[in-house]
C-alpha positions in Angstrom: 18.1 -3.3 -17.8 19.3 -6.7 -16.9 16.8 -9.0 -14.8 19.4 -12.4 -14.9 19.9 -12.5 -11.1 23.9 -11.3 -10.5 23.3 -13.8 -6.8 20.9 -15.9 -7.6 19.6 -17.0 -4.0 20.4 -13.0 -2.9 17.4 -12.3 -5.5 15.1 -15.7 -4.1 15.5 -13.6 -0.8 14.1 -10.6 -1.8 11.1 -12.0 -4.6 10.1 -13.9 -0.7 10.0 -11.2 1.2 8.7 -9.1 -2.5 5.9 -12.0 -2.2 5.2 -11.0 1.5 4.8 -7.8 2.3 3.0 -7.2 -0.4 0.2 -10.1 0.3 0.2 -9.3 4.5 -0.4 -5.7 3.0 -3.2 -7.1 1.3 -5.0 -9.1 3.3 -4.4 -6.1 5.9 -6.1 -3.9 3.8 -9.4 -6.2 3.2 -9.9 -6.5 6.9 -9.3 -3.1 7.9 -11.8 -2.0 4.2 -13.9 -4.5 6.1 -13.9 -2.9 9.8 -13.9 0.6 8.6 -16.9 0.1 6.3 -18.9 0.3 9.8 -18.3 3.7 10.1 -20.4 4.8 6.4 -22.8 7.1 7.2 -25.1 5.2 4.3 -25.5 1.4 3.8 -24.7 2.9 -0.3 -21.6 3.9 1.5 -20.9 1.2 3.4 -21.7 -1.2 0.6 -18.9 0.4 -1.4 -16.1 0.2 1.0 -17.0 -3.8 1.5 -16.5 -3.8 -2.2 -12.9 -2.1 -2.3 -12.6 -4.8 0.9 -13.5 -7.6 -1.7 -11.4 -6.8 -4.6 -7.7 -6.2 -1.1 -8.7 -9.9 -1.4 -9.1 -11.2 -4.7 -5.5 -8.8 -4.7 -3.8 -10.7 -1.5 -5.0 -14.6 -3.7 -3.0 -13.6 -7.0 0.1 -12.6 -4.6 -0.2 -16.3 -2.4 -1.0 -18.3 -5.6 1.9 -16.5 -7.1 4.1 -17.6 -3.4 2.7 -21.2 -3.2 3.9 -21.6 -7.5 7.6 -20.8 -6.7 6.9 -23.9 -4.0 7.5 -20.9 -0.8 4.4 -21.3 2.1 2.2 -17.6 2.0 1.7 -17.8 5.6 5.4 -18.2 6.1 6.7 -15.1 3.5 3.4 -13.0 6.1 5.1 -13.8 9.3 7.9 -12.3 9.0 5.4 -8.1 8.4 2.8 -8.7 10.9 4.3 -7.0 13.2 5.6 -3.9 12.0 2.2 -3.9 9.9 0.1 -4.8 12.3 1.8 -2.3 14.8 1.4 0.4 11.7 -3.0 0.4 11.5 -2.6 0.8 15.8 -0.9 4.1 15.3 -3.1 5.0 12.3 -6.5 4.0 13.2 -9.1 6.2 11.9 -11.9 8.4 13.9 -14.6 8.5 11.3 -15.6 7.8 7.7 -13.7 11.1 6.8 -10.4 9.9 8.2 -11.1 5.8 6.6 -11.6 6.6 3.3 -9.4 9.2 3.2 -6.7 6.5 4.7 -7.8 4.1 2.5 -6.7 6.6 -0.4 -3.3 7.2 1.0 -1.9 3.6 1.2 -3.3 2.8 -1.5 -1.9 4.8 -3.4 1.4 4.6 -1.5 2.0 1.1 -1.2 1.2 1.5 -5.4 4.3 3.8 -5.6 6.5 1.6 -3.2 6.4 -1.0 -4.6 5.8 -0.3 -8.6 9.7 1.2 -7.9 10.6 -1.1 -5.7 9.4 -4.0 -8.3 11.7 -2.5 -11.5 14.5 -4.6 -9.6 12.5 -7.6 -10.2 11.8 -10.2 -12.8 9.0 -9.0 -15.5 6.4 -11.8 -14.0 6.9 -9.7 -10.6 5.9 -6.7 -12.6 3.5 -8.0 -14.4 1.8 -8.6 -10.7 2.1 -6.3 -9.2 1.6 -3.7 -11.7 -1.7 -5.6 -11.8 -2.2 -5.2 -8.4 -1.2 -1.7 -8.1 -2.6 -0.4 -11.1 -4.6 2.8 -10.5 -8.1 0.9 -10.3 -11.7 1.3 -9.8 -11.2 1.2 -6.5 -8.7 4.5 -6.3 -10.6 5.8 -8.2 -13.5 5.2 -6.5 -12.4 6.3 -3.1 -10.9 9.5 -4.8 -14.2 10.8 -5.5 -16.1 9.9 -2.7 -13.6 12.1 -1.2 -14.0 15.3 -3.6 -17.6 14.8 -2.6 -17.2 14.7 1.5 -15.3 17.6 1.0 -17.4 19.2 -1.3 -19.4 18.7 0.8 -17.9 20.5 3.6 -15.3 22.1 3.2 -14.6 22.3 7.0 -12.9 18.5 6.4 -9.9 19.8 4.3 -7.7 21.6 7.4 -8.2 18.4 9.5 -7.8 15.5 6.2 -4.7 17.4 5.2 -3.3 17.2 8.4 -4.3 13.6 8.6 -2.6 12.9 5.1 0.4 14.1 6.0 0.2 12.0 9.4 -0.6 8.8 7.3 2.9 10.4 4.4 4.6 10.5 7.2 4.2 6.9 8.9 4.1 5.0 5.1 7.3 6.4 4.7 8.9 5.1 7.9 7.7 1.7 6.8 8.6 1.9 3.5 12.2 2.7 4.3 12.2 0.5 7.5 11.3 -2.2 5.4 13.6 -1.8 2.3 17.0 -1.9 5.1 16.3 -4.5 6.6 15.3 -6.8 3.4 18.0 -5.4 1.1 15.0 -3.2 -1.1 16.2 -3.2 -4.1 19.9 -2.2 -4.5 22.6 -4.8 -6.2 20.0 -7.9 -7.0 19.7 -8.0 -10.5 23.3 -7.2 -11.3 22.1 -3.7 -13.2 23.1 -0.4 -12.1 20.9 0.1 -9.8 22.7 2.5 -8.3 23.3 2.2 -4.0 21.8 1.6 -0.5 20.6 4.8 0.3 18.7 4.5 -2.3 14.8 3.8 -1.3 15.4 6.4 1.9 16.7 8.9 -0.7 15.4 9.3 -4.2 12.7 6.3 -3.5 11.3 8.6 -1.6 11.0 11.7 -3.0 9.0 10.4 -5.7 7.0 8.6 -2.9 6.2 12.1 -1.9 5.9 13.9 -4.8 3.6 11.7 -5.9 1.1 12.5 -3.1 1.8 15.7 -2.5 0.0 15.6 -6.5 -2.4 13.7 -5.6 -3.2 16.3 -2.5 -3.3 19.3 -4.6 -6.0 17.2 -6.6 -8.2 17.3 -3.8 -7.9 20.6 -3.4 -5.6 19.6 -0.5 -2.0 20.9 0.9 0.4 18.0 0.7 
């Protein structure tokens, strides 16, 4: 696939928005996980969640540094996304430790799938940054194991967490579609045959749903 932008000005705007929403997403994840650690049933669990929060802040720093390398102000790039991201987190406040774990897991993995899909239309350096941040890393594995342990200890959680995960997915997809539509993600930015404007709401959404359902099945839950 060619990564030479057909419209440099539009591509630069796309890149600023992509990095801006990523940066604010990582900063919000740090804040959310730090706050949700209070639900932890043990000090060990609190420390685990706090450690994941630190990783999210490190990811934010990576994206912020990339924006500054491009001569862009990180705060200005993030600001357009602050209301929508904050509203998303207000609508999806977890009620307890288990819902907090599931939210962290679902948002982490769905976001990773979304940004990888969008980054296919970006330059190699941006794709490498996205992959570095959103690889199936240790934090994701830790969250997955915490959920498996909780479900094994109390099978009654399965029904509630399945419903909660389904709601989180719906909210995340709505958010992804809104961002894609409002900020021209991703069609026609590189000069490649990327499909039409409906791609984010069609093929991309289907892919996000399929991947999410597979992960829920691996946890023994219904997608």
